[in-house]
Amino acid sequence: MIDRVALFVTCLADTLFPNAGKATVTVLERLGIEVVFPPDQTCCGQMHGNSGYPAEATALARRFVDVFGGFDAIVTPSGSCAAQVREHFGDLLGGNDRGVPGRTWELSQFLTGVLGLEDVGSTFEGTVAYHPTCHSLRLLRVGDAPLRLLRAVPGVDLRELPDAEECCGFGGTFAVKNADVSTAMLDEKIAAITASGAENVCACDSSCLMHIGGGLRRRGVPVRPIHLAEILAS
Amino acid sequence: MTHSSLDPAAARDARPESFPHAATGALANHQVRANIRHATTSIRRKRAGVVAEVPDWELLRAAGAAIKDETLASLDAVLIELEASIQAAGGTVHWARDAAEANEIVVGLVRAEGAEEVVKVKSLATDEIRLNEALEGAGIRPIETDLAELIVQLAGERPSHLLVPAIHKNRVEIRDLFRERLGRPDLSDDPTELAEAARLHLREAFLRARVAISGANFAAADTGTICVVESEGNGRMCTTLPDVLITVMGIEKAIPRFRDLEVFLQLLPRSSTGERMNPYTSLWTGVCEGDGPHAFHLVLLDAGRTRVLADPAGRPALRCIRCSACINVCPVYRQTGGHAYHSPYAGPIGAILAPQLLGEEGAVASLPFASSLCGACYDVCPVLIDIPSILVHERGKAVARERSGIEGRSLKVLGKAFATRAGYERAQRLGRKLQRPLARDGWIAHFPPGPLGAWGRSRDLPALPAQTFREWWESRDEPA
Ligand code: SF4
């Protein structure tokens, strides 16, 4: 039984979405787990890796392994960062990864898969549409773990998101390099969110929520982007 | 977005034929987008249904990938065996280093026959080498016999989809085209009537034609058997009626054994058209006296394939069996259609294959960036091509080729900053300072030009909050 985890908060949540990080701490501590935050952590290198800068991505991967190598479990509130560590570190580091990829968990996978929990003692009031982010779904394969957690929260009224598995159009630098296509994809996602009738759109990645949330605000759509951890922390 | 001449990455993306630029044009065509959305939605639903029926689908995919990898690992030997088998069956094999050589060979063969027109089976390889243009240049009239290809040809366009070349056209547009180009002002937009008009037009061509040109889906090295898979039966007319049959095939279409077809003929129809079994599968081995063409020529096309083969990370792209499943699930293709790719290979497979095959300059250089890396393509690929990883690999090659522009410099600076805690925390504080003139009510809604401006065309951005997570964590540690 794991009773102590290192939190990899991700550079994006650290800098721009601290509430996702704080909520992750709240949930884990509520379950009696000691949370350690190694302050030397920075970034997993996903953006560099995906944009075609393998040297920089490798350096950041090496740093990640140095910082987190001593922990039995590393938990992060990001599907895409967890996927970067679990799916790409092995290749980037030529196997010199100290087993870190196998011990790194996205929050919903950690709660359901490692701890075997669905009800984590949350309560929430509101309608929620869940957007499965691409990397959590197809690279990390979280499956329905986030949905099972959401279903176990009293007060969460889950609404079906049409074509839920379609990409929101973020894709890191894709959103600016191919801004018009990215926007067309976002428009479809926002139409689906609107059609769901939910007041909240929930995901396991702050980056996709930043994209969807920025689009919702620009279009004046009164739907709130909310990280899964924030619902679970309520 | 401004594009300074100092920024090669931006300059690449700003070229009129670059993907971002062409995509912007394509997005404005709402009719085409609606057609594509409609067609891809129904094909992907069909595919998902018939794939779910096969209990050993994952094993089939693994087998398909393994056979292709085995072939690619010994392609030289497989091709020589294929050549020997075809010669033994009375056929002739020609080797073409590039498009020009292949076109020259085909034109020479048609001329030797004294033919002034040829009937064609839909073929990507001949699209790739622009054979029709070469034939027309030599005074030979190519007649496409696949209904959709015929439509595209009559419209003077280029195909927009691997298997559904006219996916960008709806039936009213097709009716108007036929009324004009087939001299049938009486036609309605009833699909049966349209198909019948095309059939009448083509039937005459089949009966006249002395030479036919096809591509190949597979070529079995052990028996020398060529396999063409199609839906309409026109291909079979082409491969049986004329005197001379010329097949143009990329070298990666060879498979070691006839019995390997067992795997591919299960994978292909379910992945491509969502059918359990393919309607017309034509197989022929050389020539047969008194039956079918009396001469058969196979033109083996390299045109960049050996270069792809030499790169282990890009190589799996050569496994592709052109089923188009990746295209049908691609959210980028769904918005833009195929023409924005400026290549016969569109969608995810186009984005990894075209830059490798057609060279890294020009129109296709921006293709590896034309993806959000959502991974839907990899999930459906029947031969397990990890398209997102190859996209990333190709991006790395593009980045390494260029002087670093704004993006390159920013990512390098960030990479350096993130190498130490002090540098990272400095970057966080700097970000907070720099955003001050832009942020209002916790959001940034107006942006300077450049990458931020591209974001801001359709999205706001949350402002950096006053306290980072790590600052909060430290404050929490302090005794109250
Ligand atoms: S890459 Fe895979 S899914 Fe795409 S066309 Fe080729 S075989 Fe089909």
XYZ file of C-alpha atoms and ligand atoms in Angstrom:
722
model
C 0.000 0.000 0.000
C 1.446 3.336 -1.060
C 1.156 6.018 1.624
C 3.603 8.583 0.260
C 3.816 10.089 -3.229
C 5.883 12.717 -4.972
C 3.747 15.284 -6.781
C 4.828 16.288 -10.267
C 2.631 19.336 -10.607
C 3.708 20.078 -14.248
C 5.143 23.396 -15.385
C 1.766 24.479 -16.748
C -0.230 23.849 -13.573
C 2.559 25.255 -11.412
C 2.638 28.493 -13.359
C -0.843 28.971 -14.761
C -3.256 26.557 -13.051
C -2.090 26.224 -9.426
C -5.609 25.254 -8.369
C -5.290 21.947 -10.224
C -2.136 21.265 -8.212
C -3.691 22.330 -4.922
C -6.737 20.176 -5.606
C -4.520 17.175 -6.281
C -2.850 17.705 -2.902
C -6.254 18.007 -1.214
C -7.533 14.739 -2.681
C -4.401 12.763 -1.877
C -4.098 14.098 1.665
C -7.767 13.429 2.313
C -6.992 9.790 1.539
C -4.230 9.816 4.140
C -1.393 9.930 1.649
C 1.653 12.016 2.395
C 2.431 14.352 -0.507
C 5.999 15.461 -1.150
C 6.764 18.268 -3.576
C 10.376 18.087 -4.779
C 11.094 21.766 -5.490
C 13.776 21.037 -8.080
C 11.170 19.776 -10.542
C 10.525 21.846 -13.667
C 9.078 20.324 -16.848
C 8.801 16.847 -18.358
C 9.879 18.099 -21.800
C 6.701 17.146 -23.604
C 6.464 20.385 -25.566
C 10.055 20.077 -26.727
C 9.628 16.441 -27.625
C 6.433 16.965 -29.605
C 7.728 20.029 -31.413
C 10.815 18.325 -32.820
C 13.469 19.230 -30.233
C 14.615 15.816 -29.005
C 17.883 17.084 -27.480
C 16.051 19.477 -25.165
C 13.394 16.850 -24.402
C 16.081 14.346 -23.480
C 17.825 16.792 -21.149
C 14.537 17.508 -19.371
C 13.730 13.803 -19.154
C 17.110 13.164 -17.578
C 16.465 15.950 -15.083
C 13.028 14.518 -14.273
C 14.534 11.135 -13.527
C 17.201 12.740 -11.308
C 14.577 14.658 -9.341
C 12.021 11.849 -9.005
C 14.209 8.741 -9.158
C 14.103 8.226 -5.398
C 10.319 7.995 -5.055
C 8.130 4.894 -5.147
C 5.223 6.705 -6.756
C 5.007 9.932 -8.706
C 1.548 11.407 -9.278
C 0.667 14.145 -11.743
C -2.593 15.893 -12.626
C -1.893 15.655 -16.354
C -2.603 12.835 -18.778
C -0.261 14.161 -21.429
C 2.677 14.721 -19.054
C 2.172 11.272 -17.530
C 2.138 9.900 -21.092
C 5.360 11.749 -21.903
C 7.051 10.098 -18.919
C 5.519 6.654 -19.324
C 5.545 6.328 -23.103
C 8.499 8.429 -24.277
C 11.144 8.534 -21.542
C 12.287 4.994 -22.274
C 13.179 5.891 -25.864
C 14.582 9.311 -25.055
C 16.841 7.981 -22.309
C 17.815 4.766 -24.038
C 16.482 2.785 -21.102
C 18.388 4.764 -18.423
C 15.187 5.833 -16.764
C 15.626 4.232 -13.302
C 12.173 2.712 -13.634
C 10.573 6.141 -13.227
C 8.115 5.695 -16.142
C 6.563 2.647 -14.498
C 6.127 4.520 -11.206
C 4.576 7.676 -12.667
C 0.792 7.932 -12.576
C -1.795 10.330 -13.851
C -4.123 11.169 -10.935
C -7.194 9.204 -12.063
C -5.074 6.148 -12.892
C -3.379 6.366 -9.525
C -6.653 6.619 -7.617
C -8.472 3.847 -9.475
C -5.627 1.609 -10.603
C -3.086 1.818 -7.790
C -5.338 2.596 -4.821
C -8.363 0.770 -6.200
C -10.719 3.609 -5.274
C -13.620 5.263 -6.985
C -15.274 7.192 -4.184
C -12.662 9.577 -2.816
C -14.999 11.419 -0.462
C -15.970 14.334 -2.695
C -19.238 16.184 -3.109
C -20.040 18.561 -5.923
C -23.126 20.278 -7.245
C -23.588 20.660 -10.960
C -23.844 19.299 -14.460
C -20.570 18.045 -15.905
C -19.471 17.014 -19.407
C -16.279 14.975 -19.450
C -13.826 15.530 -22.329
C -11.362 12.631 -22.614
C -8.132 14.341 -23.685
C -6.323 12.656 -26.566
C -3.137 11.734 -24.752
C -4.919 10.450 -21.669
C -7.209 8.396 -23.877
C -5.003 7.055 -26.662
C -1.441 7.296 -25.357
C -1.869 6.714 -21.639
C -5.065 4.658 -21.997
C -6.795 5.850 -18.826
C -9.981 4.332 -20.193
C -13.009 5.180 -18.108
C -11.064 5.826 -14.880
C -11.969 9.546 -14.779
C -15.616 8.742 -15.520
C -15.769 6.157 -12.762
C -14.396 8.723 -10.312
C -16.892 11.332 -11.502
C -19.814 8.920 -11.260
C -18.878 8.227 -7.642
C -19.149 11.897 -6.673
C -22.548 12.660 -5.149
C -24.063 15.697 -6.833
C -22.228 15.322 -10.132
C -24.821 15.228 -12.889
C -22.877 13.779 -15.822
C -23.998 14.894 -19.256
C -23.118 13.071 -22.444
C -20.614 14.977 -24.588
C -21.330 14.265 -28.289
C -18.272 12.978 -30.191
C -16.394 13.157 -26.911
C -13.261 11.487 -28.260
C -12.626 14.111 -30.946
C -9.554 16.265 -30.350
C -10.231 19.817 -29.116
C -7.608 21.158 -31.515
C -4.967 22.129 -28.973
C -1.946 19.994 -29.839
C 0.690 22.289 -28.286
C 2.378 24.397 -30.955
C -0.222 23.093 -33.431
C -2.663 25.608 -31.930
C -0.511 28.491 -33.178
C 1.226 26.964 -36.200
C -2.077 25.802 -37.648
C -4.267 28.298 -35.844
C -7.138 28.223 -38.316
C -7.525 24.438 -38.377
C -7.099 24.340 -34.620
C -9.876 26.904 -34.307
C -12.188 24.916 -36.587
C -11.641 21.867 -34.368
C -12.246 23.960 -31.257
C -15.480 25.330 -32.723
C -16.784 21.767 -33.142
C -15.772 20.874 -29.598
C -17.479 23.961 -28.195
C -20.625 23.192 -30.176
C -20.603 19.699 -28.642
C -20.085 21.105 -25.142
C -22.969 23.500 -25.657
C -25.144 20.670 -26.948
C -24.381 18.611 -23.840
C -26.135 21.219 -21.732
C -23.488 20.944 -18.998
C -22.371 23.902 -16.879
C -18.880 22.451 -16.419
C -16.471 20.806 -18.833
C -14.039 18.521 -17.074
C -10.753 16.957 -18.221
C -7.494 15.501 -16.891
C -5.228 17.991 -18.652
C -4.839 21.679 -17.854
C -3.485 22.308 -21.347
C -6.639 21.161 -23.146
C -8.755 22.987 -20.558
C -6.735 26.136 -21.266
C -7.597 25.773 -24.947
C -11.259 24.934 -24.447
C -11.616 27.505 -21.659
C -9.980 30.243 -23.736
C -12.353 29.435 -26.579
C -15.414 29.397 -24.322
C -14.521 32.792 -22.867
C -13.828 34.358 -26.265
C -17.221 33.171 -27.504
C -19.001 34.221 -24.339
C -20.214 30.675 -23.621
C -20.977 30.399 -19.888
C -19.463 26.950 -19.333
C -16.722 26.532 -16.756
C -13.586 24.521 -17.548
C -12.675 22.463 -14.505
C -9.903 19.981 -13.852
C -10.934 16.540 -12.608
C -8.853 17.122 -9.473
C -10.872 20.222 -8.665
C -14.136 18.278 -8.710
C -12.616 15.487 -6.651
C -11.235 18.013 -4.140
C -14.671 19.548 -3.584
C 0.448 36.451 -37.424
C 3.435 38.316 -38.789
C 6.120 36.460 -40.659
C 9.530 38.024 -40.497
C 12.063 36.921 -43.061
C 14.304 36.145 -40.092
C 11.958 33.378 -39.053
C 12.342 30.395 -41.364
C 9.704 28.331 -39.600
C 7.151 31.101 -40.016
C 8.310 31.645 -43.595
C 7.787 27.944 -44.306
C 4.284 28.067 -42.943
C 3.460 31.289 -44.797
C 4.289 29.937 -48.259
C 1.130 29.899 -50.354
C 1.351 26.154 -50.841
C 2.195 25.394 -47.203
C -0.399 23.449 -45.247
C -1.472 26.216 -42.829
C -1.972 28.603 -45.710
C -3.780 26.146 -47.977
C -5.875 24.988 -45.030
C -7.113 28.498 -44.410
C -8.389 28.550 -47.986
C -9.971 25.113 -47.640
C -11.730 26.093 -44.412
C -13.586 28.817 -46.260
C -15.282 26.242 -48.519
C -18.227 25.214 -46.368
C -19.812 22.982 -48.997
C -16.691 20.852 -49.348
C -16.273 20.683 -45.583
C -19.853 19.517 -45.165
C -19.360 16.818 -47.837
C -16.186 15.592 -46.205
C -17.660 15.589 -42.724
C -20.643 13.631 -43.935
C -18.597 11.065 -45.861
C -15.902 10.484 -43.251
C -18.433 10.223 -40.437
C -20.312 7.443 -42.183
C -17.180 5.555 -43.307
C -15.644 5.638 -39.849
C -18.833 4.373 -38.279
C -18.978 1.492 -40.765
C -15.344 0.647 -40.181
C -15.735 0.614 -36.414
C -18.700 -1.740 -36.760
C -17.031 -4.367 -38.948
C -13.716 -4.212 -37.100
C -15.478 -4.875 -33.812
C -16.834 -8.117 -35.284
C -13.383 -9.663 -35.694
C -12.263 -11.275 -32.443
C -8.616 -11.516 -33.489
C -8.362 -8.051 -35.049
C -5.351 -7.097 -32.928
C -3.551 -10.289 -33.957
C -4.338 -9.573 -37.592
C -2.891 -6.083 -37.250
C 0.233 -7.477 -35.655
C 0.536 -10.066 -38.434
C 0.101 -7.402 -41.108
C 2.795 -5.255 -39.525
C 5.133 -8.229 -39.136
C 4.781 -9.345 -42.763
C 5.429 -5.821 -43.978
C 8.459 -5.416 -41.716
C 9.839 -8.743 -42.857
C 9.430 -7.631 -46.473
C 11.059 -4.259 -45.881
C 13.994 -5.885 -44.095
C 14.809 -7.948 -47.192
C 13.188 -5.880 -49.913
C 16.077 -6.318 -52.349
C 15.741 -10.098 -52.293
C 11.933 -10.003 -52.380
C 11.937 -7.763 -55.453
C 14.411 -9.936 -57.318
C 12.279 -12.968 -56.540
C 9.204 -11.084 -57.740
C 10.958 -10.180 -60.987
C 11.979 -13.785 -61.603
C 8.474 -15.084 -60.905
C 6.885 -12.571 -63.262
C 9.381 -13.313 -66.014
C 8.746 -17.007 -65.603
C 5.027 -16.311 -66.089
C 5.631 -14.428 -69.323
C 5.646 -10.854 -67.981
C 8.291 -8.142 -68.203
C 9.644 -6.139 -65.262
C 10.997 -2.597 -65.537
C 12.857 -0.752 -62.789
C 12.288 2.988 -62.413
C 14.497 5.080 -60.166
C 12.148 8.061 -60.145
C 8.929 9.483 -61.563
C 10.568 10.637 -64.794
C 11.982 7.195 -65.527
C 8.675 5.508 -64.756
C 6.739 7.883 -67.000
C 9.253 7.411 -69.790
C 8.938 3.636 -69.574
C 5.127 3.735 -69.655
C 4.952 6.255 -72.504
C 7.451 4.139 -74.456
C 5.375 0.993 -73.962
C 2.132 2.674 -75.029
C 3.807 4.193 -78.086
C 5.311 0.856 -79.079
C 1.761 -0.442 -79.178
C 0.707 2.466 -81.363
C -2.147 3.330 -79.002
C -3.516 6.862 -78.681
C -5.503 6.303 -75.540
C -5.276 4.117 -72.453
C -7.822 3.068 -69.854
C -6.704 3.387 -66.243
C -7.557 1.736 -62.972
C -7.409 4.099 -60.013
C -3.828 4.188 -58.806
C -2.032 6.356 -56.307
C 1.380 5.500 -57.665
C 0.422 6.949 -61.047
C -1.037 10.019 -59.335
C 2.224 10.385 -57.456
C 4.330 10.388 -60.621
C 1.743 12.459 -62.516
C 1.552 9.860 -65.255
C -1.572 11.355 -66.804
C 0.255 14.593 -67.493
C 3.177 12.702 -69.006
C 0.808 10.698 -71.225
C -1.054 13.788 -72.362
C 2.276 15.458 -73.087
C 3.060 12.544 -75.392
C -0.289 12.841 -77.161
C -1.849 9.864 -75.371
C -5.267 10.239 -73.763
C -5.610 8.590 -70.344
C -9.166 7.640 -69.377
C -9.793 7.098 -65.680
C -12.349 4.326 -65.238
C -13.032 4.499 -61.515
C -16.220 6.535 -61.158
C -14.775 8.960 -58.639
C -11.494 9.292 -60.535
C -13.457 9.937 -63.700
C -15.336 12.724 -61.938
C -12.105 14.277 -60.731
C -10.531 13.932 -64.164
C -13.517 15.458 -65.973
C -13.451 18.367 -63.518
C -9.758 18.913 -64.183
C -9.002 18.514 -60.484
C -6.801 16.307 -58.363
C -8.137 13.584 -56.050
C -8.784 14.690 -52.480
C -8.970 11.312 -50.769
C -7.084 8.041 -51.179
C -10.128 5.915 -51.798
C -12.847 8.413 -52.381
C -11.093 10.798 -54.738
C -14.230 12.856 -55.284
C -15.197 13.046 -51.614
C -15.177 16.821 -51.995
C -18.014 16.762 -54.514
C -21.723 16.146 -53.942
C -24.130 14.766 -56.489
C -25.525 18.068 -57.689
C -22.006 19.125 -58.564
C -21.437 15.779 -60.272
C -24.677 16.099 -62.252
C -23.630 19.516 -63.537
C -20.218 18.184 -64.471
C -21.666 15.207 -66.390
C -24.238 17.383 -68.128
C -21.426 19.480 -69.483
C -18.560 17.061 -70.049
C -20.432 13.927 -71.104
C -22.891 15.861 -73.265
C -25.914 14.658 -71.239
C -28.055 17.745 -70.510
C -30.921 15.398 -69.552
C -29.301 13.982 -66.391
C -30.836 14.296 -62.924
C -28.841 14.029 -59.694
C -30.114 10.509 -59.014
C -27.021 8.422 -58.145
C -28.158 5.436 -60.232
C -28.682 7.647 -63.244
C -25.301 9.285 -62.770
C -23.562 5.934 -62.445
C -25.341 4.671 -65.571
C -24.173 7.693 -67.573
C -20.602 7.058 -66.497
C -20.968 3.363 -67.306
C -22.086 4.066 -70.870
C -19.233 6.491 -71.345
C -16.697 4.001 -69.998
C -18.023 0.933 -71.766
C -17.092 2.386 -75.141
C -13.647 3.194 -73.833
C -13.120 -0.352 -72.534
C -14.090 -1.863 -75.869
C -11.813 0.495 -77.800
C -8.800 0.341 -75.529
C -5.732 -1.660 -76.499
C -3.644 -0.662 -73.486
C -4.598 -0.485 -69.815
C -2.664 0.933 -66.884
C -3.179 -0.108 -63.289
C -1.558 0.208 -59.918
C -1.207 -2.704 -57.510
C -2.265 -3.279 -53.940
C 0.002 -6.265 -53.471
C 2.471 -8.330 -55.491
C 3.386 -11.798 -54.237
C 7.064 -12.513 -54.867
C 6.838 -16.303 -54.737
C 4.225 -16.617 -57.478
C 4.561 -13.271 -59.300
C 0.858 -12.594 -58.732
C -0.400 -9.009 -58.795
C -3.455 -8.101 -56.741
C -5.751 -5.152 -57.379
C -8.589 -4.448 -55.009
C -11.497 -2.275 -56.172
C -15.201 -1.753 -55.671
C -16.743 -1.164 -59.071
C -15.521 -3.846 -61.428
C -14.053 -1.323 -63.816
C -10.601 -2.412 -62.755
C -11.332 -5.958 -63.814
C -12.422 -4.735 -67.251
C -9.107 -2.902 -67.551
C -7.021 -5.858 -66.497
C -8.788 -8.332 -68.800
C -10.060 -6.603 -71.962
C -7.054 -4.761 -73.489
C -4.149 -6.409 -75.300
C -1.461 -4.905 -73.132
C -1.529 -4.332 -69.382
C 0.970 -2.072 -67.638
C 1.089 -2.010 -63.836
C 2.953 0.740 -62.005
C 3.767 -0.206 -58.442
C 5.815 1.261 -55.610
C 8.463 -1.238 -54.557
C 7.023 -1.415 -51.031
C 3.869 -3.136 -52.297
C 5.684 -6.458 -52.702
C 4.878 -9.189 -50.202
C 6.905 -12.384 -49.831
C 4.227 -15.013 -50.277
C 0.883 -15.435 -51.998
C -0.587 -16.741 -48.761
C 0.181 -13.439 -47.017
C -2.840 -12.109 -48.897
C -4.894 -14.015 -46.362
C -3.973 -11.376 -43.781
C -4.168 -8.293 -45.975
C -7.439 -9.167 -47.677
C -8.988 -9.299 -44.223
C -7.400 -6.072 -42.985
C -7.898 -3.936 -46.068
C -11.639 -3.957 -46.832
C -12.704 -3.630 -43.217
C -10.304 -0.732 -42.677
C -10.976 1.098 -45.887
C -14.581 0.888 -46.995
C -15.912 -0.803 -43.904
C -16.823 -3.926 -45.868
C -16.314 -7.482 -44.688
C -15.075 -8.588 -48.060
C -13.843 -6.601 -50.968
C -16.259 -6.553 -53.971
C -13.724 -7.019 -56.809
C -10.353 -8.562 -56.100
C -8.387 -9.198 -59.296
C -5.371 -11.479 -59.259
C -3.213 -12.251 -62.256
C 0.121 -13.901 -62.852
C 1.983 -12.881 -65.987
C 0.099 -13.694 -69.177
C -2.050 -16.604 -70.200
C -2.535 -17.617 -73.777
C -6.005 -16.973 -75.147
C -7.134 -15.296 -71.940
C -6.686 -11.628 -71.109
C -3.849 -9.364 -72.210
C -1.110 -10.934 -74.315
C 1.561 -8.713 -72.785
C 2.074 -7.711 -69.153
C 4.570 -5.128 -67.886
C 5.326 -4.338 -64.275
C 7.038 -1.015 -63.597
C 8.700 -1.054 -60.177
C 8.918 2.450 -58.801
C 11.458 3.650 -56.262
C 10.924 7.435 -56.292
C 12.239 8.029 -52.785
C 11.232 4.724 -51.237
C 14.767 3.470 -50.712
C 15.512 6.746 -48.921
C 12.596 6.115 -46.561
C 13.821 2.571 -46.090
C 17.217 3.851 -44.961
C 15.700 5.712 -41.984
C 14.648 3.221 -39.303
C 12.385 5.748 -37.556
C 10.544 6.737 -40.741
C 10.539 3.284 -42.319
C 7.268 1.946 -40.866
C 5.470 4.421 -43.148
C 6.265 1.965 -45.957
C 4.011 -0.631 -44.341
C 1.014 1.401 -45.457
C -1.607 -0.512 -47.438
C -3.453 2.701 -48.405
C -6.670 1.811 -46.638
C -7.359 5.446 -45.679
C -8.690 4.575 -42.214
C -6.286 7.103 -40.692
C -7.587 9.789 -43.026
C -11.203 9.102 -42.149
C -10.601 9.509 -38.417
C -8.260 12.494 -38.694
C -9.741 15.651 -37.128
C -7.432 17.839 -39.214
C -8.365 16.207 -42.520
C -12.007 16.394 -41.468
C -11.704 20.196 -41.474
C -9.511 20.743 -44.522
C -10.013 17.840 -46.917
C -7.201 16.521 -49.058
C -6.261 19.341 -51.382
C -4.558 21.371 -48.638
C -1.920 18.641 -48.434
C -0.681 19.382 -51.973
C 0.215 15.739 -52.390
C -1.559 12.607 -53.609
C -1.108 11.337 -50.055
C -3.322 13.336 -47.702
C -4.240 13.077 -44.044
C -1.989 11.464 -41.435
C -0.312 9.038 -43.840
C 0.291 11.911 -46.255
C 1.809 13.994 -43.497
C 4.449 11.330 -42.834
C 4.852 9.840 -46.304
C 4.844 12.854 -48.599
C 7.752 14.680 -46.925
C 9.783 11.470 -46.926
C 8.969 10.501 -50.513
C 8.747 13.821 -52.253
C 11.651 15.488 -50.502
C 11.633 17.995 -47.734
C 11.488 21.169 -49.738
C 8.433 22.952 -51.024
C 4.826 22.175 -50.443
C 5.199 19.132 -48.232
C 7.730 20.559 -45.736
C 4.964 21.879 -43.487
C 3.008 18.596 -43.399
C 4.613 17.015 -40.313
C 3.248 19.966 -38.346
C -0.284 19.516 -39.698
C -1.363 17.376 -36.759
C -2.444 17.853 -33.162
C -0.885 14.439 -32.408
C -4.280 13.241 -31.190
C -3.354 9.652 -32.046
C -6.665 8.616 -33.640
C -4.738 7.489 -36.755
C -2.501 5.064 -34.884
C -5.534 3.525 -33.201
C -7.105 2.506 -36.509
C -4.073 1.713 -38.675
C -4.360 -1.945 -39.749
C -0.573 -2.299 -39.959
C 0.164 -0.515 -36.676
C 2.046 2.459 -38.056
C 2.791 4.745 -35.101
C 2.000 7.833 -37.136
C 2.300 10.343 -34.240
C 5.843 9.174 -33.475
C 6.866 9.458 -37.121
C 5.317 12.932 -37.277
C 7.458 13.935 -34.308
C 10.513 12.372 -35.960
C 9.851 14.306 -39.169
C 9.372 17.506 -37.154
C 12.795 16.925 -35.645
C 14.294 16.602 -39.123
C 12.570 19.815 -40.245
C 13.787 21.685 -37.152
C 17.337 20.431 -37.628
C 17.343 21.623 -41.255
C 16.331 25.163 -40.501
C 18.010 28.086 -38.866
C 16.061 28.568 -35.681
C 13.236 31.061 -35.920
C 11.080 32.559 -33.169
C 9.714 29.175 -32.169
C 13.118 27.538 -32.195
C 14.689 30.318 -30.180
C 11.876 30.362 -27.609
C 11.951 26.610 -27.163
C 15.726 26.612 -26.810
C 15.598 29.449 -24.267
C 12.859 27.627 -22.354
C 14.817 24.392 -22.524
C 17.788 26.139 -20.958
C 15.705 27.903 -18.309
C 13.980 24.649 -17.336
C 17.360 22.977 -16.830
C 17.674 24.508 -13.346
C 15.248 25.380 -10.593
C 16.585 28.944 -10.417
C 16.194 29.464 -14.167
C 12.683 28.015 -14.129
C 11.529 30.179 -11.240
C 13.102 33.223 -12.898
C 11.112 32.445 -16.057
C 7.908 32.240 -14.005
C 8.546 35.659 -12.442
C 9.504 37.147 -15.806
C 6.286 35.834 -17.356
C 4.252 37.534 -14.651
C 6.051 40.809 -15.285
C 5.800 40.689 -19.062
C 2.081 39.947 -19.070
C 1.225 43.002 -16.949
C 0.293 45.332 -19.826
C -1.836 42.578 -21.409
C -3.763 41.064 -18.512
C -7.168 42.295 -17.415
C -9.576 40.594 -14.963
C -7.388 37.534 -14.828
C -7.440 37.053 -18.592
C -5.528 38.121 -21.668
C -7.873 38.879 -24.537
C -5.726 41.137 -26.727
C -2.411 39.901 -27.967
C 0.729 41.175 -29.660
C 1.460 39.739 -33.115
C 3.417 36.512 -33.404
C 2.601 33.111 -31.917
C 0.528 34.684 -29.129
C -1.427 36.607 -31.703
C -2.177 33.373 -33.565
C -3.550 31.921 -30.341
C -5.524 35.086 -29.716
C -7.327 35.024 -33.021
C -9.912 32.708 -31.536
C -9.033 32.155 -27.893
C -8.427 34.131 -24.731
C -5.679 33.078 -22.357
C -5.854 32.975 -18.566
C -3.390 35.418 -17.024
C -0.654 34.037 -14.793
C -2.008 34.112 -11.242
C -0.247 36.102 -8.528
C 1.002 32.954 -6.840
C 2.486 29.861 -8.461
C 1.776 26.448 -7.072
C 5.277 26.217 -5.661
C 4.948 29.589 -3.920
C 1.717 28.358 -2.369
C 3.418 25.139 -1.312
C 6.231 27.054 0.380
C 3.789 29.364 2.137
C 1.943 26.281 3.360
C 5.136 24.886 4.849
C 5.751 28.015 6.870
C 4.512 27.788 10.440
C 1.306 29.761 10.752
S -1.206 4.602 -42.627
Fe -2.341 2.835 -41.887
S -4.439 3.622 -41.647
Fe -3.361 5.108 -42.924
S -3.779 4.487 -45.033
Fe -1.870 3.494 -44.449
S -2.458 1.488 -43.677
Fe -4.303 2.732 -43.708
